[in-house]
mmCIF file of C-alpha atoms in Angstrom:
data_model
loop_
_atom_site.group_PDB
_atom_site.id
_atom_site.type_symbol
_atom_site.label_atom_id
_atom_site.label_comp_id
_atom_site.label_asym_id
_atom_site.label_seq_id
_atom_site.Cartn_x
_atom_site.Cartn_y
_atom_site.Cartn_z
ATOM 1 C CA MET A 1 0.000 0.000 0.000
ATOM 2 C CA ALA A 2 2.828 2.382 0.849
ATOM 3 C CA ASP A 3 4.350 1.560 -2.527
ATOM 4 C CA ALA A 4 1.090 2.580 -4.228
ATOM 5 C CA VAL A 5 1.123 5.930 -2.432
ATOM 6 C CA GLY A 6 4.738 6.427 -3.489
ATOM 7 C CA LYS A 7 3.778 5.768 -7.099
ATOM 8 C CA GLY A 8 0.947 8.239 -6.723
ATOM 9 C CA ASP A 9 3.380 10.892 -5.518
ATOM 10 C CA ALA A 10 5.659 10.179 -8.482
ATOM 11 C CA PHE A 11 2.815 10.504 -10.983
ATOM 12 C CA MET A 12 1.682 13.756 -9.339
ATOM 13 C CA ALA A 13 5.201 15.181 -9.597
ATOM 14 C CA ALA A 14 5.423 14.127 -13.239
ATOM 15 C CA ALA A 15 2.050 15.718 -13.992
ATOM 16 C CA ASP A 16 3.099 18.968 -12.322
ATOM 17 C CA LYS A 17 6.317 19.010 -14.339
ATOM 18 C CA LYS A 18 4.403 18.338 -17.550
ATOM 19 C CA LEU A 19 1.948 21.186 -16.897
ATOM 20 C CA LYS A 20 4.825 23.608 -16.311
ATOM 21 C CA SER A 21 6.655 22.570 -19.469
ATOM 22 C CA PHE A 22 6.786 24.572 -22.715
ATOM 23 C CA GLY A 23 6.939 21.661 -25.147
ATOM 24 C CA PHE A 24 5.987 22.268 -28.772
ATOM 25 C CA PHE A 25 5.123 18.665 -29.561
ATOM 26 C CA GLY A 26 2.107 16.773 -28.283
ATOM 27 C CA ASN A 27 -0.545 18.072 -25.942
ATOM 28 C CA LYS A 28 0.785 18.602 -22.445
ATOM 29 C CA TYR A 29 -2.724 18.707 -20.983
ATOM 30 C CA GLU A 30 -3.638 15.299 -22.373
ATOM 31 C CA GLU A 31 -0.387 13.837 -21.074
ATOM 32 C CA ALA A 32 -0.854 15.502 -17.689
ATOM 33 C CA ALA A 33 -4.406 14.139 -17.499
ATOM 34 C CA GLU A 34 -3.116 10.595 -17.983
ATOM 35 C CA LEU A 35 -0.537 11.081 -15.236
ATOM 36 C CA LEU A 36 -3.066 12.576 -12.822
ATOM 37 C CA GLU A 37 -5.486 9.715 -13.404
ATOM 38 C CA LYS A 38 -2.713 7.218 -12.659
ATOM 39 C CA ALA A 39 -1.851 9.166 -9.519
ATOM 40 C CA ALA A 40 -5.466 9.100 -8.341
ATOM 41 C CA ASN A 41 -5.779 5.365 -8.960
ATOM 42 C CA ASN A 42 -2.596 4.626 -7.018
ATOM 43 C CA TYR A 43 -3.661 6.822 -4.122
ATOM 44 C CA LYS A 44 -6.944 4.927 -3.971
ATOM 45 C CA LEU A 45 -5.058 1.633 -3.906
ATOM 46 C CA GLY A 46 -3.078 2.988 -0.975
ATOM 47 C CA LYS A 47 -6.262 4.275 0.700
ATOM 48 C CA ALA A 48 -4.793 7.779 0.684
ATOM 49 C CA TRP A 49 -8.166 9.435 0.210
ATOM 50 C CA ARG A 50 -7.262 13.116 0.491
ATOM 51 C CA PRO A 51 -4.351 12.893 -1.992
ATOM 52 C CA ALA A 52 -6.640 10.911 -4.311
ATOM 53 C CA ALA A 53 -9.247 13.659 -4.110
ATOM 54 C CA GLU A 54 -6.616 16.308 -4.839
ATOM 55 C CA ALA A 55 -5.445 14.341 -7.878
ATOM 56 C CA TYR A 56 -9.016 14.138 -9.176
ATOM 57 C CA LYS A 57 -9.528 17.843 -8.522
ATOM 58 C CA GLN A 58 -6.443 18.712 -10.573
ATOM 59 C CA LEU A 59 -7.501 16.215 -13.229
ATOM 60 C CA ALA A 60 -10.881 17.938 -13.515
ATOM 61 C CA ALA A 61 -9.173 21.315 -13.978
ATOM 62 C CA VAL A 62 -7.024 19.890 -16.778
ATOM 63 C CA GLN A 63 -10.047 18.262 -18.422
ATOM 64 C CA MET A 64 -11.842 21.610 -18.390
ATOM 65 C CA LYS A 65 -8.898 23.085 -20.302
ATOM 66 C CA LEU A 66 -9.341 20.256 -22.801
ATOM 67 C CA ASP A 67 -13.060 21.155 -22.990
ATOM 68 C CA SER A 68 -13.948 17.676 -21.721
ATOM 69 C CA LYS A 69 -16.687 18.886 -19.401
ATOM 70 C CA HIS A 70 -18.341 15.528 -18.842
ATOM 71 C CA ASP A 71 -15.008 13.967 -17.880
ATOM 72 C CA ALA A 72 -14.298 16.911 -15.584
ATOM 73 C CA ALA A 73 -17.629 16.520 -13.800
ATOM 74 C CA SER A 74 -16.971 12.795 -13.400
ATOM 75 C CA SER A 75 -13.549 13.559 -11.911
ATOM 76 C CA TYR A 76 -15.082 15.943 -9.383
ATOM 77 C CA VAL A 77 -17.524 13.199 -8.411
ATOM 78 C CA GLU A 78 -14.725 10.631 -8.071
ATOM 79 C CA GLY A 79 -12.781 13.068 -5.917
ATOM 80 C CA ALA A 80 -15.819 13.562 -3.721
ATOM 81 C CA LYS A 81 -16.257 9.801 -3.362
ATOM 82 C CA ALA A 82 -12.680 9.544 -2.148
ATOM 83 C CA LEU A 83 -13.190 12.319 0.396
ATOM 84 C CA MET A 84 -16.415 10.718 1.601
ATOM 85 C CA LYS A 85 -14.237 7.979 3.078
ATOM 86 C CA ALA A 86 -12.197 10.514 5.032
ATOM 87 C CA SER A 87 -14.411 13.543 5.641
ATOM 88 C CA PRO A 88 -17.910 13.889 4.133
ATOM 89 C CA ALA A 89 -17.914 17.627 4.848
ATOM 90 C CA GLU A 90 -14.869 18.150 2.634
ATOM 91 C CA ALA A 91 -16.548 16.275 -0.212
ATOM 92 C CA VAL A 92 -19.365 18.808 -0.561
ATOM 93 C CA PRO A 93 -17.389 21.505 -2.470
ATOM 94 C CA LEU A 94 -16.279 18.961 -5.081
ATOM 95 C CA LEU A 95 -19.857 17.787 -5.571
ATOM 96 C CA GLN A 96 -20.952 21.407 -5.930
ATOM 97 C CA GLN A 97 -18.376 21.881 -8.681
ATOM 98 C CA ALA A 98 -19.733 18.782 -10.414
ATOM 99 C CA VAL A 99 -23.240 20.257 -10.163
ATOM 100 C CA GLU A 100 -22.058 23.490 -11.796
ATOM 101 C CA VAL A 101 -20.469 21.627 -14.699
ATOM 102 C CA TYR A 102 -23.472 19.348 -15.265
ATOM 103 C CA THR A 103 -25.847 22.321 -15.083
ATOM 104 C CA ASP A 104 -23.742 24.259 -17.579
ATOM 105 C CA MET A 105 -23.949 21.255 -19.920
ATOM 106 C CA GLY A 106 -27.721 21.026 -19.508
ATOM 107 C CA ARG A 107 -27.406 17.647 -17.790
ATOM 108 C CA LEU A 108 -29.930 18.557 -15.121
ATOM 109 C CA ASN A 109 -30.693 14.984 -14.123
ATOM 110 C CA MET A 110 -27.025 14.373 -13.354
ATOM 111 C CA ALA A 111 -26.849 17.686 -11.495
ATOM 112 C CA ALA A 112 -29.865 16.650 -9.428
ATOM 113 C CA ARG A 113 -28.192 13.377 -8.488
ATOM 114 C CA GLN A 114 -25.135 15.205 -7.226
ATOM 115 C CA LEU A 115 -27.300 17.622 -5.234
ATOM 116 C CA ARG A 116 -28.922 14.593 -3.651
ATOM 117 C CA GLU A 117 -25.455 13.231 -2.859
ATOM 118 C CA ILE A 118 -24.638 16.513 -1.113
ATOM 119 C CA ALA A 119 -27.879 16.306 0.859
ATOM 120 C CA GLU A 120 -27.079 12.754 1.922
ATOM 121 C CA ALA A 121 -23.605 13.845 3.030
ATOM 122 C CA GLN A 122 -25.152 16.632 5.121
ATOM 123 C CA GLU A 123 -27.674 14.165 6.515
ATOM 124 C CA LYS A 124 -24.901 11.838 7.694
ATOM 125 C CA GLN A 125 -23.405 14.750 9.607
ATOM 126 C CA GLY A 126 -26.726 15.521 11.254
ATOM 127 C CA LEU A 127 -27.042 18.848 9.395
ATOM 128 C CA LYS A 128 -30.748 18.568 8.699
ATOM 129 C CA GLU A 129 -31.422 22.169 7.685
ATOM 130 C CA GLU A 130 -28.582 22.091 5.163
ATOM 131 C CA ALA A 131 -29.770 18.700 3.923
ATOM 132 C CA CYS A 132 -33.261 20.133 3.388
ATOM 133 C CA LEU A 133 -31.824 22.881 1.189
ATOM 134 C CA PHE A 134 -30.001 20.477 -1.119
ATOM 135 C CA TYR A 135 -32.838 17.932 -1.183
ATOM 136 C CA SER A 136 -35.160 20.772 -2.250
ATOM 137 C CA GLN A 137 -32.800 21.847 -5.024
ATOM 138 C CA ALA A 138 -32.467 18.243 -6.193
ATOM 139 C CA ALA A 139 -36.253 17.845 -6.186
ATOM 140 C CA ASP A 140 -36.686 20.949 -8.347
ATOM 141 C CA LEU A 141 -34.200 19.692 -10.947
ATOM 142 C CA PHE A 142 -35.666 16.181 -10.960
ATOM 143 C CA ALA A 143 -39.109 17.711 -11.502
ATOM 144 C CA THR A 144 -37.758 19.819 -14.373
ATOM 145 C CA GLU A 145 -36.535 16.602 -15.998
ATOM 146 C CA ASN A 146 -39.935 14.929 -15.423
ATOM 147 C CA SER A 147 -38.454 12.513 -12.886
ATOM 148 C CA GLY A 148 -41.455 12.765 -10.602
ATOM 149 C CA SER A 149 -40.701 9.768 -8.403
ATOM 150 C CA GLU A 150 -37.142 10.964 -7.742
ATOM 151 C CA ALA A 151 -38.403 14.474 -7.047
ATOM 152 C CA ASN A 152 -40.972 13.222 -4.545
ATOM 153 C CA ARG A 153 -38.399 11.031 -2.839
ATOM 154 C CA CYS A 154 -36.316 14.127 -2.183
ATOM 155 C CA ARG A 155 -39.350 16.161 -1.138
ATOM 156 C CA LEU A 156 -40.341 13.509 1.390
ATOM 157 C CA LYS A 157 -36.886 13.830 2.917
ATOM 158 C CA VAL A 158 -37.480 17.570 3.233
ATOM 159 C CA ALA A 159 -40.836 16.888 4.879
ATOM 160 C CA GLU A 160 -39.313 14.381 7.303
ATOM 161 C CA PHE A 161 -36.556 16.728 8.438
ATOM 162 C CA SER A 162 -38.878 19.741 8.506
ATOM 163 C CA ALA A 163 -41.150 17.867 10.909
ATOM 164 C CA GLU A 164 -38.176 16.920 13.081
ATOM 165 C CA LEU A 165 -37.158 20.593 13.111
ATOM 166 C CA GLU A 166 -40.737 21.465 14.178
ATOM 167 C CA LYS A 167 -41.525 23.180 10.884
ATOM 168 C CA TYR A 168 -44.851 21.401 10.876
ATOM 169 C CA ALA A 169 -46.732 23.638 8.439
ATOM 170 C CA GLU A 170 -44.044 23.227 5.780
ATOM 171 C CA ALA A 171 -43.895 19.469 6.322
ATOM 172 C CA ALA A 172 -47.687 19.129 6.123
ATOM 173 C CA GLU A 173 -47.815 20.978 2.797
ATOM 174 C CA ILE A 174 -45.183 18.708 1.279
ATOM 175 C CA TYR A 175 -46.851 15.526 2.511
ATOM 176 C CA GLU A 176 -50.180 16.727 1.126
ATOM 177 C CA ASP A 177 -48.700 17.624 -2.276
ATOM 178 C CA VAL A 178 -46.967 14.252 -2.569
ATOM 179 C CA ALA A 179 -50.164 12.470 -1.494
ATOM 180 C CA ARG A 180 -52.164 14.336 -4.119
ATOM 181 C CA ALA A 181 -49.705 13.273 -6.825
ATOM 182 C CA ALA A 182 -49.767 9.671 -5.573
ATOM 183 C CA ALA A 183 -53.578 9.554 -5.545
ATOM 184 C CA ASP A 184 -53.588 10.366 -9.261
ATOM 185 C CA ASN A 185 -51.293 7.425 -10.023
ATOM 186 C CA ASN A 186 -52.763 3.910 -9.956
ATOM 187 C CA LEU A 187 -49.424 2.413 -8.930
ATOM 188 C CA LEU A 188 -48.861 4.868 -6.077
ATOM 189 C CA ARG A 189 -52.434 5.407 -4.895
ATOM 190 C CA PHE A 190 -52.171 3.311 -1.739
ATOM 191 C CA GLY A 191 -49.128 5.297 -0.643
ATOM 192 C CA ALA A 192 -51.242 8.453 -0.564
ATOM 193 C CA ARG A 193 -52.865 7.374 2.698
ATOM 194 C CA GLY A 194 -49.554 7.151 4.514
ATOM 195 C CA HIS A 195 -48.518 10.583 3.280
ATOM 196 C CA LEU A 196 -51.855 12.057 4.338
ATOM 197 C CA LEU A 197 -51.481 10.460 7.744
ATOM 198 C CA CYS A 198 -48.082 12.155 8.141
ATOM 199 C CA ALA A 199 -49.601 15.430 6.957
ATOM 200 C CA GLY A 200 -52.405 15.070 9.480
ATOM 201 C CA VAL A 201 -50.022 14.441 12.362
ATOM 202 C CA CYS A 202 -48.038 17.553 11.401
ATOM 203 C CA VAL A 203 -51.237 19.606 11.272
ATOM 204 C CA LEU A 204 -52.252 18.338 14.705
ATOM 205 C CA CYS A 205 -48.919 19.515 16.077
ATOM 206 C CA HIS A 206 -49.428 23.163 15.189
ATOM 207 C CA ALA A 207 -52.918 23.988 13.926
ATOM 208 C CA SER A 208 -56.153 25.017 15.618
ATOM 209 C CA ASP A 209 -59.114 22.640 15.809
ATOM 210 C CA GLU A 210 -60.862 24.595 13.062
ATOM 211 C CA GLU A 211 -57.892 24.279 10.715
ATOM 212 C CA VAL A 212 -57.587 20.583 11.544
ATOM 213 C CA ARG A 213 -61.206 20.034 10.494
ATOM 214 C CA THR A 214 -60.633 22.010 7.294
ATOM 215 C CA ARG A 215 -57.540 19.987 6.475
ATOM 216 C CA LEU A 216 -59.284 16.676 7.170
ATOM 217 C CA ASP A 217 -62.064 17.602 4.765
ATOM 218 C CA ARG A 218 -59.452 18.479 2.168
ATOM 219 C CA TYR A 219 -57.633 15.204 2.731
ATOM 220 C CA ARG A 220 -60.863 13.247 2.258
ATOM 221 C CA ASP A 221 -61.162 14.827 -1.174
ATOM 222 C CA ILE A 222 -57.826 13.191 -1.969
ATOM 223 C CA ASP A 223 -58.507 9.814 -0.355
ATOM 224 C CA LEU A 224 -61.754 8.738 1.281
ATOM 225 C CA GLN A 225 -59.884 6.427 3.648
ATOM 226 C CA THR A 226 -58.399 9.310 5.630
ATOM 227 C CA ASN A 227 -60.873 8.752 8.475
ATOM 228 C CA MET A 228 -57.826 7.217 10.156
ATOM 229 C CA LEU A 229 -56.719 10.796 10.838
ATOM 230 C CA LEU A 230 -59.601 11.190 13.275
ATOM 231 C CA LYS A 231 -58.203 8.280 15.208
ATOM 232 C CA VAL A 232 -54.825 9.971 15.387
ATOM 233 C CA LYS A 233 -56.404 13.210 16.569
ATOM 234 C CA ARG A 234 -58.359 11.566 19.378
ATOM 235 C CA ARG A 235 -55.420 9.494 20.529
ATOM 236 C CA LEU A 236 -53.209 12.555 20.715
ATOM 237 C CA GLN A 237 -55.866 14.390 22.683
ATOM 238 C CA ALA A 238 -56.261 11.422 25.010
ATOM 239 C CA ARG A 239 -52.511 11.205 25.534
ATOM 240 C CA ALA A 240 -52.305 14.924 26.309
ATOM 241 C CA SER A 241 -55.000 14.595 28.980
ATOM 242 C CA GLY A 242 -53.597 11.355 30.355
ATOM 243 C CA GLU A 243 -56.665 9.380 29.307
ATOM 244 C CA GLU A 244 -55.131 6.646 27.195
ATOM 245 C CA ARG A 245 -58.258 4.529 27.479
ATOM 246 C CA GLY A 246 -60.156 7.120 25.485
ATOM 247 C CA ALA A 247 -58.264 6.023 22.402
ATOM 248 C CA GLU A 248 -59.838 2.572 22.478
ATOM 249 C CA SER A 249 -63.212 3.960 21.435
ATOM 250 C CA ASP A 250 -61.678 5.160 18.194
ATOM 251 C CA GLU A 251 -61.680 1.680 16.682
ATOM 252 C CA GLU A 252 -65.154 2.306 15.328
ATOM 253 C CA VAL A 253 -63.856 5.212 13.241
ATOM 254 C CA LEU A 254 -61.995 2.771 11.021
#
C-alpha cells in the first residue's frame, strides 16, 4: 500500500512538471491528465483518500482546459467519493463543482443526483437544515426533468426533516402535495394514505381545531380512507389529557 502511495506521488510530480513545461510537440494537458489519473488510482489503492481527491480535482481542472466537461464533472464526483471515506464535509465543495459543470452542460438529471449526494452527506453529519436545502434543489431539478418519483423522494426527505425541526406547516404541505400526486397514479395510490397520515399528524402539532377540520375535509377529497386521521387526533388528545383509554373507542372510526 505504501508503494502505491509512493507511485501516486511520483505521478503527481510528473504531472506537475508536464503542466509547467513549454513543449511544442504533443498536448501537455492530455499527457498531464493521464498522469493525474494514474496518480489518483494509485492513491486509492493505498487508501490515501485526500491525496486521491486532490489528484481528481487537478484532473478535472485539466479536463476543463481540454473542454472535456463531462469527464471533468466525473472527476469531481470521483474526488468527492474519495473524500467521503475521510471527511464527508470536505466532499461537498467537489460535488458542488460537479453540479455546476453538469448544469452548464444542460445535464440537469445528473446535477440533481449530485445535489442529492450533497444532501445525503449533510444528513450523515446531522445537518438537517442544510440537507433540506439540497434535497429541495435536487427535487426541483428532478421535476424539471420529469423525474417525478425521484423528485418526490427528495421532497419527502425535506418533509421528514422539517417535521423533526418542528416546521410542521411546511412538512404538512409537502406531505399533502406528494399524497395528491400519488392519488392520481394507480401504482402509487395506496401510498397516498400514509402521506396524508403524516400530513395530518403535522397539522395536529401546530394547527387550531378549526384548521384541523378544514384539512381533514381536504384530505378526504384526496382519499376517502383518511378517516384514520380522526383516530390519530383523538389518541393525541387522550394522551395529552392522560386518558389513554379514550383512544380505544376510536376503533369504530376505522
